[in-house]
Amino acid sequence: MDPVRNPFAPGAGTPPPELAGRDELCETVRVAVERVRLGLPTKSILMVGLRGVGKTVLLDRMRDDAEGAGIQTVRVEAPESRSLPALLAPQLRQAMLRLSRNERAKESAQRALRALAGFAKALKVKYQDIEVGLDFEPEPGLADNGDLEHDLQALIEAVGQAAQKAGTALVLFVDELQYVEEDQLAALITALHRAAQRRLPIVLVGAGLPQLRGQMGRAKSYAERLFDIPEIGPLSNADARIALTKPVQAQGVEITEDALRSIVKQTHGYPYFLQEWGKHAWDAAAASPITIGDVQRASLATVAALDESFFRVRFDRLTPLEKKYLRAMAELGPGPHRSGDIAEQLERKVTSLGPTRNKLIAKGMIYSPNPGDTAFTVPLFDEFMHRIMPGHDWKH
Ligand SMILES: Nc1ncnc2c1ncn2[C@@H]1O[C@H](COP(=O)(O)OP(=O)(O)O)[C@@H](O)[C@H]1O
Ligand SMILES: [Mg+2]
């Protein structure tokens, strides 16, 4: 069928034609944001889940919803190599400049901008990547200690006060939170905790890989009580069907029951895979309805596309030993696996593989669902490892 009208949208952070199965979560966040605007006690929310389950598109949807309701928002994505203060500073500045146009909030927003100036100057020594335009002179003693935990707390407080004066709330949307270093994560948790105690209208909606849960607990032991940590998983059978049928029907096209069943089965309901299968099945079909035959003919192209887009980008960043480690895991199946079993596959000692395992965790490839267990952060990654490193001589 006409590829021009193909509704599916595979791609990291690409909004789907139908955001299926996430209404409840969007509602939870809407309620949290409205509560915080009213100064009522509210937990920050961290969505954790594997790659490709739709965390990024959810954050974007929630942000659109919040802005539509007159909420101030800040949106950042933590890359592997930048500091949290460097990410937040320019975004907080933009938010405060917007708030300073509000008559009631003007003074507090300007004070927050002074806090930001002090913050940036004092922390520049430690976090050299901070680059932010300064609109006001710092106020001596305001967020300028040079200690992140203290200064971020003071900055967030000043920012929260400005939002309060404007009768709104400020929501920090932070993606890929697992890449934030532990001391910086600790500072963020403390700052949010303090703001919550003072009932300031500022809250975090974050997303990250499953290891984030443990990282939060290690950063601050009380973190788990302070945050709601919903798990984002694959779509239920019913929601996966909706994700496929609605976009197709919106184009006046039908899809047969066994075609649907086949796609849901092969994708296990993972959103990224649903988009990729849907896209290729559409392209393979000559006319409506899309049939099981179309799905079967699309399957090679789908797997090839997933290998190139979804799996390959992560694989290419690995050292030879890291690749072998993942291949050994794949040899054992989808996982999770015991460290001892993986080491045995590699004919090595568990301890000698510790550094490799830690690097793979830091790169966001694997995580530890329980002590001593290791699992892939990418669904169906074991099958990909078999495709890219086939046969038996991968050990050598
Ligand atoms: N609820 C959903 N229903 C259908 N497709 C979705 C849904 N959520 C995400 N997708 C699709 O899945 C893919 C991955 O989404 P993304 O937000 O990048 O995942 P993550 O950030 O968890 O890795 C995108 O192509 C997106 O369009
Ligand atoms: Mg993402």
Coordinates of C-alpha atoms and ligand atoms in Angstrom, one line a residue:
M1 CA 0.0 0.0 0.0
D2 CA 1.0 3.6 -0.4
P3 CA 4.0 4.2 1.8
V4 CA 3.2 7.9 1.8
R5 CA 0.2 7.1 4.0
N6 CA 1.9 4.6 6.2
P7 CA 1.0 5.8 9.7
F8 CA 3.5 3.9 11.8
A9 CA 6.4 5.7 13.4
P10 CA 9.4 3.5 14.6
G11 CA 12.2 5.6 16.0
A12 CA 13.6 6.7 19.4
G13 CA 11.3 9.3 20.8
T14 CA 9.1 9.4 17.6
P15 CA 5.5 10.0 18.7
P16 CA 3.3 7.0 17.8
P17 CA 0.1 7.4 15.7
E18 CA -1.7 6.0 18.8
L19 CA -0.3 6.2 22.3
A20 CA -2.0 3.0 23.5
G21 CA -2.3 1.8 27.0
R22 CA -0.9 4.7 28.9
D23 CA -4.0 6.7 29.9
E24 CA -3.7 5.7 33.5
L25 CA -0.2 6.9 33.8
C26 CA -0.9 10.2 32.1
E27 CA -3.7 10.7 34.5
T28 CA -1.5 9.9 37.5
V29 CA 1.0 12.6 36.3
R30 CA -1.8 15.1 35.6
V31 CA -3.1 14.6 39.1
A32 CA 0.4 15.0 40.6
V33 CA 1.0 18.2 38.7
E34 CA -2.4 19.7 39.7
R35 CA -1.8 18.8 43.3
V36 CA 1.6 20.4 43.4
R37 CA 0.2 23.5 41.8
L38 CA -2.2 23.7 44.7
G39 CA 0.6 23.2 47.2
L40 CA -0.6 19.7 48.3
P41 CA 1.9 17.0 49.2
T42 CA 2.9 15.2 46.0
K43 CA 5.5 12.6 45.1
S44 CA 7.8 13.1 42.1
I45 CA 7.4 10.3 39.5
L46 CA 10.0 8.2 37.9
M47 CA 9.1 5.9 35.0
V48 CA 11.4 3.0 34.7
G49 CA 11.5 0.5 31.9
L50 CA 13.5 -1.2 29.2
R51 CA 14.5 0.5 25.9
G52 CA 11.7 1.0 23.4
V53 CA 8.8 0.8 25.8
G54 CA 7.8 4.4 25.1
K55 CA 9.3 6.4 28.1
T56 CA 10.5 9.3 26.0
V57 CA 7.2 9.7 24.0
L58 CA 5.3 9.5 27.3
L59 CA 7.4 12.3 28.8
D60 CA 6.8 14.5 25.8
R61 CA 3.0 13.8 25.9
M62 CA 2.9 14.6 29.6
R63 CA 4.8 17.8 29.0
D64 CA 2.4 18.9 26.3
D65 CA -0.5 18.1 28.6
A66 CA 1.1 20.2 31.4
E67 CA 1.9 23.1 29.2
G68 CA -1.7 23.0 27.9
A69 CA -2.8 23.4 31.5
G70 CA -0.7 26.5 32.0
I71 CA 2.2 24.7 33.8
Q72 CA 5.8 25.8 33.4
T73 CA 8.0 23.0 32.2
V74 CA 11.6 22.2 31.7
R75 CA 12.7 19.3 29.5
V76 CA 16.2 17.8 29.5
E77 CA 17.8 14.5 28.5
A78 CA 20.8 13.3 30.4
P79 CA 23.5 12.2 28.0
E80 CA 26.3 9.9 29.2
S81 CA 28.9 12.6 29.5
R82 CA 27.3 15.9 30.8
S83 CA 26.7 17.1 34.3
L84 CA 23.3 17.6 35.6
P85 CA 23.9 21.3 36.6
A86 CA 25.1 22.0 33.0
L87 CA 21.9 20.5 31.7
L88 CA 19.5 22.2 34.1
A89 CA 21.0 25.7 34.2
P90 CA 20.0 26.9 30.7
Q91 CA 16.6 25.4 30.9
L92 CA 15.9 26.9 34.3
R93 CA 17.0 30.2 33.0
Q94 CA 14.5 30.0 30.2
A95 CA 11.7 29.1 32.6
M96 CA 12.6 32.0 34.9
L97 CA 12.8 34.5 32.0
R98 CA 9.3 33.4 31.0
L99 CA 8.1 33.8 34.6
S100 CA 9.7 37.2 35.0
R101 CA 7.2 38.5 32.4
N102 CA 4.4 37.8 34.9
E103 CA 3.8 40.9 37.1
R104 CA 3.2 38.9 40.3
A105 CA 6.2 36.6 39.8
K106 CA 8.6 39.2 38.4
E107 CA 10.6 39.9 41.6
S108 CA 10.9 36.2 42.6
A109 CA 11.9 35.2 39.1
Q110 CA 14.6 37.8 39.1
R111 CA 15.8 36.5 42.4
A112 CA 15.9 33.0 41.0
L113 CA 18.0 34.3 38.1
R114 CA 20.4 35.8 40.6
A115 CA 20.5 32.4 42.3
L116 CA 21.2 30.9 38.9
A117 CA 24.1 33.3 38.4
G118 CA 25.6 32.4 41.7
F119 CA 25.0 28.8 41.1
A120 CA 26.7 28.8 37.7
K121 CA 29.7 30.9 38.8
A122 CA 30.3 28.8 42.0
L123 CA 30.0 25.4 40.3
K124 CA 31.8 26.3 37.1
V125 CA 35.1 25.1 38.8
K126 CA 33.8 21.6 39.4
Y127 CA 31.4 21.3 36.4
Q128 CA 33.2 23.0 33.6
D129 CA 30.5 22.2 31.1
I130 CA 28.1 24.7 32.6
E131 CA 27.3 27.3 29.9
V132 CA 24.5 29.7 30.7
G133 CA 23.7 33.3 29.9
L134 CA 23.6 35.4 33.1
D135 CA 20.9 38.1 33.2
F136 CA 21.6 39.4 36.7
E137 CA 24.5 39.7 39.1
P138 CA 24.6 37.0 41.8
E139 CA 23.3 37.8 45.2
P140 CA 26.1 37.0 47.7
G141 CA 25.3 33.9 49.7
L142 CA 22.5 32.8 47.4
A143 CA 23.2 29.4 45.8
D144 CA 26.9 30.2 45.5
N145 CA 28.6 27.9 48.0
G146 CA 30.3 25.8 45.3
D147 CA 28.7 22.7 46.8
L148 CA 26.2 21.1 44.5
E149 CA 23.9 19.7 47.2
H150 CA 23.6 23.0 48.9
D151 CA 23.5 25.2 45.9
L152 CA 21.0 23.1 43.9
Q153 CA 18.7 23.1 46.9
A154 CA 18.8 26.9 47.1
L155 CA 18.3 27.3 43.4
I156 CA 15.3 24.9 43.3
E157 CA 13.8 26.7 46.2
A158 CA 14.2 30.1 44.5
V159 CA 12.7 28.7 41.3
G160 CA 9.8 27.1 43.2
Q161 CA 9.0 30.4 44.9
A162 CA 8.8 32.1 41.6
A163 CA 6.4 29.5 40.2
Q164 CA 4.4 29.8 43.4
K165 CA 4.1 33.6 43.0
A166 CA 2.9 33.1 39.4
G167 CA 0.2 30.7 40.6
T168 CA 1.6 27.9 38.6
A169 CA 3.9 24.9 39.0
L170 CA 7.2 24.0 37.5
V171 CA 7.7 20.5 36.3
L172 CA 11.1 19.1 35.5
F173 CA 10.9 16.5 32.8
V174 CA 14.2 14.5 32.8
D175 CA 14.9 11.6 30.4
E176 CA 17.6 9.0 30.7
L177 CA 18.1 9.7 34.4
Q178 CA 20.2 6.6 34.8
Y179 CA 23.1 8.4 33.2
V180 CA 23.2 11.1 36.0
E181 CA 26.1 10.4 38.3
E182 CA 25.2 9.3 41.8
D183 CA 26.4 12.5 43.7
Q184 CA 24.4 14.6 41.3
L185 CA 21.4 12.4 41.6
A186 CA 21.7 12.7 45.4
A187 CA 21.8 16.5 45.1
L188 CA 18.7 16.5 43.0
I189 CA 16.8 14.2 45.4
T190 CA 17.7 16.4 48.4
A191 CA 16.6 19.6 46.5
L192 CA 13.3 18.1 45.6
H193 CA 12.8 16.7 49.1
R194 CA 13.4 20.2 50.6
A195 CA 11.1 21.8 48.1
A196 CA 8.4 19.2 48.9
Q197 CA 8.7 19.9 52.6
R198 CA 8.2 23.6 51.9
R199 CA 5.2 22.8 49.7
L200 CA 6.8 24.6 46.8
P201 CA 5.1 23.9 43.4
I202 CA 8.0 22.0 41.8
V203 CA 8.1 18.4 40.9
L204 CA 10.1 16.0 38.8
V205 CA 8.8 13.6 36.2
G206 CA 11.7 11.5 35.1
A207 CA 12.4 8.4 33.0
G208 CA 15.2 5.9 32.9
L209 CA 16.3 2.3 32.6
P210 CA 15.5 -0.2 35.3
Q211 CA 18.8 0.3 37.1
L212 CA 17.6 3.8 38.1
R213 CA 15.6 2.3 41.0
G214 CA 18.7 1.0 42.6
Q215 CA 20.7 4.1 41.8
M216 CA 18.2 6.3 43.6
G217 CA 18.3 4.1 46.7
R218 CA 22.1 4.2 46.7
A219 CA 22.2 8.0 46.2
K220 CA 19.7 8.6 49.1
S221 CA 18.3 5.8 51.3
Y222 CA 15.0 7.6 51.6
A223 CA 14.6 8.2 47.9
E224 CA 12.1 5.3 47.4
R225 CA 9.7 6.9 49.8
L226 CA 9.9 10.2 48.1
F227 CA 9.2 9.0 44.6
D228 CA 6.5 7.1 42.8
I229 CA 8.4 4.6 40.6
P230 CA 5.9 3.1 38.1
E231 CA 7.3 0.4 35.8
I232 CA 6.6 0.9 32.1
G233 CA 6.4 -2.4 30.3
P234 CA 5.2 -3.9 27.1
L235 CA 1.6 -3.3 26.1
S236 CA -1.1 -5.7 27.1
N237 CA -2.6 -7.9 24.3
A238 CA -5.6 -5.6 24.0
D239 CA -3.5 -2.4 24.0
A240 CA -1.1 -3.8 21.5
R241 CA -4.0 -4.5 19.1
I242 CA -5.3 -0.9 19.6
A243 CA -1.8 0.4 18.8
L244 CA -2.0 -1.4 15.4
T245 CA -5.7 -1.2 14.4
K246 CA -6.5 2.4 15.2
P247 CA -3.8 4.0 13.0
V248 CA -4.6 1.6 10.2
Q249 CA -8.3 2.2 10.4
A250 CA -7.8 5.9 10.5
Q251 CA -6.4 5.4 6.9
G252 CA -9.5 3.4 5.9
V253 CA -7.5 0.2 5.9
E254 CA -8.3 -3.1 7.8
I255 CA -6.0 -5.7 9.2
T256 CA -7.1 -9.4 9.7
E257 CA -7.3 -11.1 13.0
D258 CA -4.5 -13.6 12.4
A259 CA -2.2 -10.8 11.1
L260 CA -2.8 -8.9 14.3
R261 CA -2.2 -12.0 16.4
S262 CA 1.0 -12.8 14.6
I263 CA 2.4 -9.2 15.1
V264 CA 1.4 -9.1 18.8
K265 CA 3.1 -12.5 19.3
Q266 CA 6.3 -11.6 17.6
T267 CA 6.7 -8.2 19.2
H268 CA 5.6 -9.4 22.7
G269 CA 3.7 -6.1 22.8
Y270 CA 6.9 -4.0 22.9
P271 CA 6.0 -0.6 21.4
Y272 CA 9.1 -0.1 19.3
F273 CA 8.6 -3.5 17.7
L274 CA 4.9 -2.9 17.1
Q275 CA 5.7 0.3 15.2
E276 CA 8.4 -1.5 13.1
W277 CA 6.2 -4.5 12.4
G278 CA 3.2 -2.4 11.6
K279 CA 5.2 -0.2 9.2
H280 CA 6.6 -3.2 7.2
A281 CA 3.4 -5.1 7.1
W282 CA 1.7 -2.0 5.6
D283 CA 4.4 -1.7 3.0
A284 CA 4.2 -5.4 2.1
A285 CA 0.4 -5.4 1.6
A286 CA -0.9 -4.8 -1.9
A287 CA -4.4 -3.7 -0.7
S288 CA -6.6 -3.7 2.4
P289 CA -6.9 -5.8 4.5
I290 CA -3.3 -6.4 5.7
T291 CA -3.1 -10.2 6.0
I292 CA -1.0 -12.8 7.7
G293 CA 0.8 -13.4 4.4
D294 CA 1.8 -9.7 4.3
V295 CA 3.1 -10.0 7.9
Q296 CA 5.1 -13.0 7.0
R297 CA 6.6 -11.4 3.9
A298 CA 7.4 -8.3 5.9
S299 CA 9.2 -10.3 8.6
L300 CA 12.7 -10.3 7.1
A301 CA 12.6 -6.6 6.3
T302 CA 11.3 -5.9 9.8
V303 CA 14.1 -7.8 11.6
A304 CA 16.7 -6.2 9.3
A305 CA 15.3 -2.7 10.1
L306 CA 15.3 -3.4 13.8
D307 CA 18.9 -4.7 13.7
E308 CA 20.0 -1.5 11.9
S309 CA 18.1 1.0 13.9
F310 CA 17.3 -0.3 17.3
F311 CA 19.9 -2.9 18.2
R312 CA 22.9 -2.0 16.2
V313 CA 23.5 1.5 17.6
R314 CA 24.0 0.0 21.0
F315 CA 26.1 -2.9 19.9
D316 CA 28.6 -0.7 17.9
R317 CA 29.6 1.1 21.0
L318 CA 31.0 -2.0 22.8
T319 CA 34.5 -3.4 23.2
P320 CA 35.2 -6.9 22.1
L321 CA 35.1 -8.3 25.6
E322 CA 31.8 -6.5 26.3
K323 CA 30.3 -8.0 23.2
K324 CA 31.5 -11.5 24.3
Y325 CA 29.9 -10.9 27.7
L326 CA 26.5 -10.2 26.1
R327 CA 26.9 -13.1 23.7
A328 CA 27.5 -15.4 26.6
M329 CA 24.3 -14.1 28.2
A330 CA 22.4 -14.7 24.9
E331 CA 23.8 -18.2 24.9
L332 CA 21.9 -18.8 28.2
G333 CA 18.6 -17.3 26.8
P334 CA 16.6 -14.2 27.4
G335 CA 17.5 -13.9 31.1
P336 CA 18.0 -12.7 33.8
H337 CA 21.1 -14.8 34.4
R338 CA 23.4 -15.5 37.4
S339 CA 26.8 -13.9 37.1
G340 CA 28.3 -17.3 37.8
D341 CA 26.6 -18.9 34.8
I342 CA 27.8 -16.1 32.5
A343 CA 31.3 -16.4 33.7
E344 CA 31.2 -20.2 33.2
Q345 CA 30.2 -19.7 29.6
L346 CA 33.2 -17.5 29.2
E347 CA 35.5 -19.9 31.1
R348 CA 36.4 -17.0 33.4
K349 CA 36.1 -16.1 37.1
V350 CA 33.2 -14.0 38.1
T351 CA 35.5 -11.5 39.8
S352 CA 37.6 -11.0 36.7
L353 CA 34.5 -10.1 34.8
G354 CA 33.3 -7.5 37.4
P355 CA 34.7 -4.5 35.6
T356 CA 33.2 -5.6 32.2
R357 CA 29.8 -6.0 33.8
N358 CA 30.0 -2.6 35.5
K359 CA 30.9 -0.9 32.2
L360 CA 28.0 -2.6 30.5
I361 CA 25.7 -1.3 33.3
A362 CA 27.1 2.2 33.0
K363 CA 26.5 2.1 29.2
G364 CA 22.9 1.1 29.8
M365 CA 23.2 -2.3 28.2
I366 CA 22.4 -4.5 31.2
Y367 CA 21.1 -4.1 34.7
S368 CA 20.8 -6.1 37.8
P369 CA 17.1 -6.9 38.6
N370 CA 18.3 -8.6 41.8
P371 CA 21.8 -9.0 43.5
G372 CA 23.9 -11.4 41.4
D373 CA 21.4 -11.4 38.5
T374 CA 22.0 -9.7 35.1
A375 CA 19.4 -8.9 32.5
F376 CA 19.4 -7.0 29.1
T377 CA 17.9 -3.5 29.1
V378 CA 16.8 -4.0 25.5
P379 CA 14.0 -6.5 24.9
L380 CA 14.8 -9.4 22.6
F381 CA 18.5 -8.5 22.7
D382 CA 19.4 -12.2 23.1
E383 CA 18.0 -13.0 19.7
F384 CA 19.9 -10.1 18.2
M385 CA 23.2 -11.3 19.7
H386 CA 22.6 -14.7 18.1
R387 CA 22.1 -13.0 14.7
I388 CA 25.1 -10.7 14.9
M389 CA 27.5 -13.2 16.5
P390 CA 26.3 -16.5 15.1
G391 CA 27.8 -20.0 15.5
H392 CA 30.1 -21.4 18.1
D393 CA 33.4 -19.6 17.7
W394 CA 32.3 -16.3 19.4
K395 CA 34.3 -17.4 22.5
H396 CA 37.6 -17.0 20.6
Ligands
LIG1 N1 2.0 3.5 24.0 C1 2.5 3.3 22.7 N2 1.8 2.7 21.8 C2 2.3 2.6 20.5 N3 3.5 2.9 20.2 C3 4.4 3.4 21.1 C4 3.9 3.7 22.4 N4 4.9 4.2 23.2 C5 5.9 4.3 22.3 N5 5.6 3.9 21.1 C6 6.6 3.8 20.0 O1 7.7 3.0 20.4 C7 8.9 3.6 20.0 C8 9.9 3.8 21.1 O2 9.4 4.9 22.0 P1 10.4 5.7 22.9 O3 9.6 6.7 23.7 O4 11.6 6.2 22.2 O5 10.9 4.5 24.0 P2 11.9 4.6 25.2 O6 12.2 6.0 25.5 O7 11.3 3.8 26.3 O8 13.2 3.9 24.7 C9 8.6 4.8 19.1 O9 8.6 4.5 17.8 C10 7.1 5.1 19.6 O10 6.4 5.7 18.5
MG2 MG 13.9 7.1 25.5

